[in-house]
Short mmCIF file of C-alpha atoms in Angstrom, two decimals:
data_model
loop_
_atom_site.label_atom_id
_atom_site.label_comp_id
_atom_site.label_asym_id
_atom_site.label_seq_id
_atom_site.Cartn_x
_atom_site.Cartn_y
_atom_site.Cartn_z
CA UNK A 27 130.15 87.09 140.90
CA UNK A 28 131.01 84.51 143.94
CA UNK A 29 133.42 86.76 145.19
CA UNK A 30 131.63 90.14 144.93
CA UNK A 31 128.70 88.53 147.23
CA UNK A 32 131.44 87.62 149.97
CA UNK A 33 132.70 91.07 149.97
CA UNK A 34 128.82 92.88 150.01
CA UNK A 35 128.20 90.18 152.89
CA UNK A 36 131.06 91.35 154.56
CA UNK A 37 129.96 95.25 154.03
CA UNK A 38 126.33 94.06 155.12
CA UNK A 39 127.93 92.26 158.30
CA UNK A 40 129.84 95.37 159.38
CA UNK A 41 127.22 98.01 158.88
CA UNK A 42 124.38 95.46 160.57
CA UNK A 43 127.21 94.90 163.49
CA UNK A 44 128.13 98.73 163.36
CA UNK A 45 124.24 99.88 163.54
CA UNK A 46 123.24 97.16 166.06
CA UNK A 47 125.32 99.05 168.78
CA UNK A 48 124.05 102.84 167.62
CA UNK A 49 120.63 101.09 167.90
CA UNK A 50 120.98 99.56 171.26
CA UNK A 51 122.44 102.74 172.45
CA UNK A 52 119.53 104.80 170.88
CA UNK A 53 116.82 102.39 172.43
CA UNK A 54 117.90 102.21 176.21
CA UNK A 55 117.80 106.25 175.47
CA UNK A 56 114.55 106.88 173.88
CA UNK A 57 112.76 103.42 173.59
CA UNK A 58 112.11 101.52 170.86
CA UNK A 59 109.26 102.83 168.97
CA UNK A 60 110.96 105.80 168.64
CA UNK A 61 114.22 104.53 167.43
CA UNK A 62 111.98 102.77 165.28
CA UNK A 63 110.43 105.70 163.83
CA UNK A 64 113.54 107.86 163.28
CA UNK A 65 115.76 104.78 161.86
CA UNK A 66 112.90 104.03 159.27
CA UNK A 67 112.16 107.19 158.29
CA UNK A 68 115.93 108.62 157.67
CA UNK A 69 116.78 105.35 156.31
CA UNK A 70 113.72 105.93 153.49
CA UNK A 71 114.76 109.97 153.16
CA UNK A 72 118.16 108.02 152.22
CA UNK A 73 117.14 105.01 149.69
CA UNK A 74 115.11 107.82 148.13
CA UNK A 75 117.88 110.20 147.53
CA UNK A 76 120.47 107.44 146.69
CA UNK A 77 117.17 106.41 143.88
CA UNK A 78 117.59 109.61 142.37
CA UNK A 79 121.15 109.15 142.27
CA UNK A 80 122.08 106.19 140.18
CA UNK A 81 118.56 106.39 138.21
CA UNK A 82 116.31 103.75 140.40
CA UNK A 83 113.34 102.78 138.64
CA UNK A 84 110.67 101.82 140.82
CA UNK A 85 108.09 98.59 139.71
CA UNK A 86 104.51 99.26 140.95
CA UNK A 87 102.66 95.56 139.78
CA UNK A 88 100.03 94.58 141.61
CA UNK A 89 102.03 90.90 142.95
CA UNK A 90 104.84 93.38 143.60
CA UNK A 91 102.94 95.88 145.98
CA UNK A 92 101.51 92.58 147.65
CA UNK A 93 104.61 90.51 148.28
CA UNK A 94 106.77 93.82 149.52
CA UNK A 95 103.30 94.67 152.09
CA UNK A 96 103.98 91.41 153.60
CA UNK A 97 107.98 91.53 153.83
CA UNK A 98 107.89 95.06 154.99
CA UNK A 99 105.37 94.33 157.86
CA UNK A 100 107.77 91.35 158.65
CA UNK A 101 110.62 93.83 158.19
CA UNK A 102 109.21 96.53 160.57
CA UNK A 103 107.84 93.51 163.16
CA UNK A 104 111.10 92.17 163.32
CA UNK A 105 112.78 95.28 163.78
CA UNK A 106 110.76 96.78 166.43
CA UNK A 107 110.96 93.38 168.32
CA UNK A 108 114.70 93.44 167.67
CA UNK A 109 115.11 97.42 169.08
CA UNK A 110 113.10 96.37 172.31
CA UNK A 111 114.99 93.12 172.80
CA UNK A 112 117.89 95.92 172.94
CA UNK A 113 116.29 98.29 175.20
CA UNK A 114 115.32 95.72 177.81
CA UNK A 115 118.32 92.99 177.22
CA UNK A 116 122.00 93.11 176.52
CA UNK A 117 123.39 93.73 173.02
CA UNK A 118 126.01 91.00 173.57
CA UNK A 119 122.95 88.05 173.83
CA UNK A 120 120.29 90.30 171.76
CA UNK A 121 122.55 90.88 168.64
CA UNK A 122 124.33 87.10 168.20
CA UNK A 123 120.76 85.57 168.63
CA UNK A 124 119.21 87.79 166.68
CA UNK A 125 121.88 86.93 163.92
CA UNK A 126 120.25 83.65 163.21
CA UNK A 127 118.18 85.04 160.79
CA UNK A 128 120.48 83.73 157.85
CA UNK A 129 119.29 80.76 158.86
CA UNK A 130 115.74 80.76 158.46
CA UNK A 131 116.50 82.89 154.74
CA UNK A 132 118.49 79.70 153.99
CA UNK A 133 116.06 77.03 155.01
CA UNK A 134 113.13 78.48 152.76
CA UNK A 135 115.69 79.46 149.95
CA UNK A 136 116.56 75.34 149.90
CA UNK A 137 113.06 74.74 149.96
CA UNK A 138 110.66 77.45 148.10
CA UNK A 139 113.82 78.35 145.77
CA UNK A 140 115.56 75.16 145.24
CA UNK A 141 118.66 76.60 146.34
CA UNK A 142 121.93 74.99 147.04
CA UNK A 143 123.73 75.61 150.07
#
């Protein structure tokens, strides 16, 4: 189980690496609202369709619907601030700081999930 989350990190780290340069590239060309837009809405097209693939089952509970409203407005706030930090900055400062995210998931896993590190 240990070692299947290293290598799905590893997949995450190269697709978020691989996609952080597409997205910089996309943003200095047609902003970042609209790279916004288009990345959200293919990448929802696609988690549909893969759904529908391998049998998803969606949950639709009131505390779900709440606590996904409030990580998908984070989600899409930290995105679009992400994409302009690309349009207007360089992807070799952007991306690494940006990257620092793990940290702040770790912190409130240790503390709101009892987690160890």
């Amino acid at each position: 189980m240990f070692l299947q989350g290293v290598i799905y990190g590893i997949l995450g780290m190269f697709g978020w690496g691989t996609s952080d340069f597409f997205g910089a590239v996309a943003s200095k060309r047609i902003g970042s609202t609209k790279t916004q837009f288009w990345s959200l809405a293919i990448g929802i097209g696609l988690f549909y369709i893969l759904g529908i693939i391998i049998g998803l089952h969606f949950n639709f509970s009131q505390p779900f619907l709440f606590i996904m409203s409030i990580a998908s407005l984070l989600q899409v706030a930290g995105s679009y601030f992400f994409l302009r930090a690309f349009q207007i900055g360089k992807i070799s400062l952007v991306s690494p700081i940006a990257s620092s995210f793990g940290m702040w998931t770790s912190i409130f896993a240790l503390i709101f999930l009892h987690e160890h590190i």
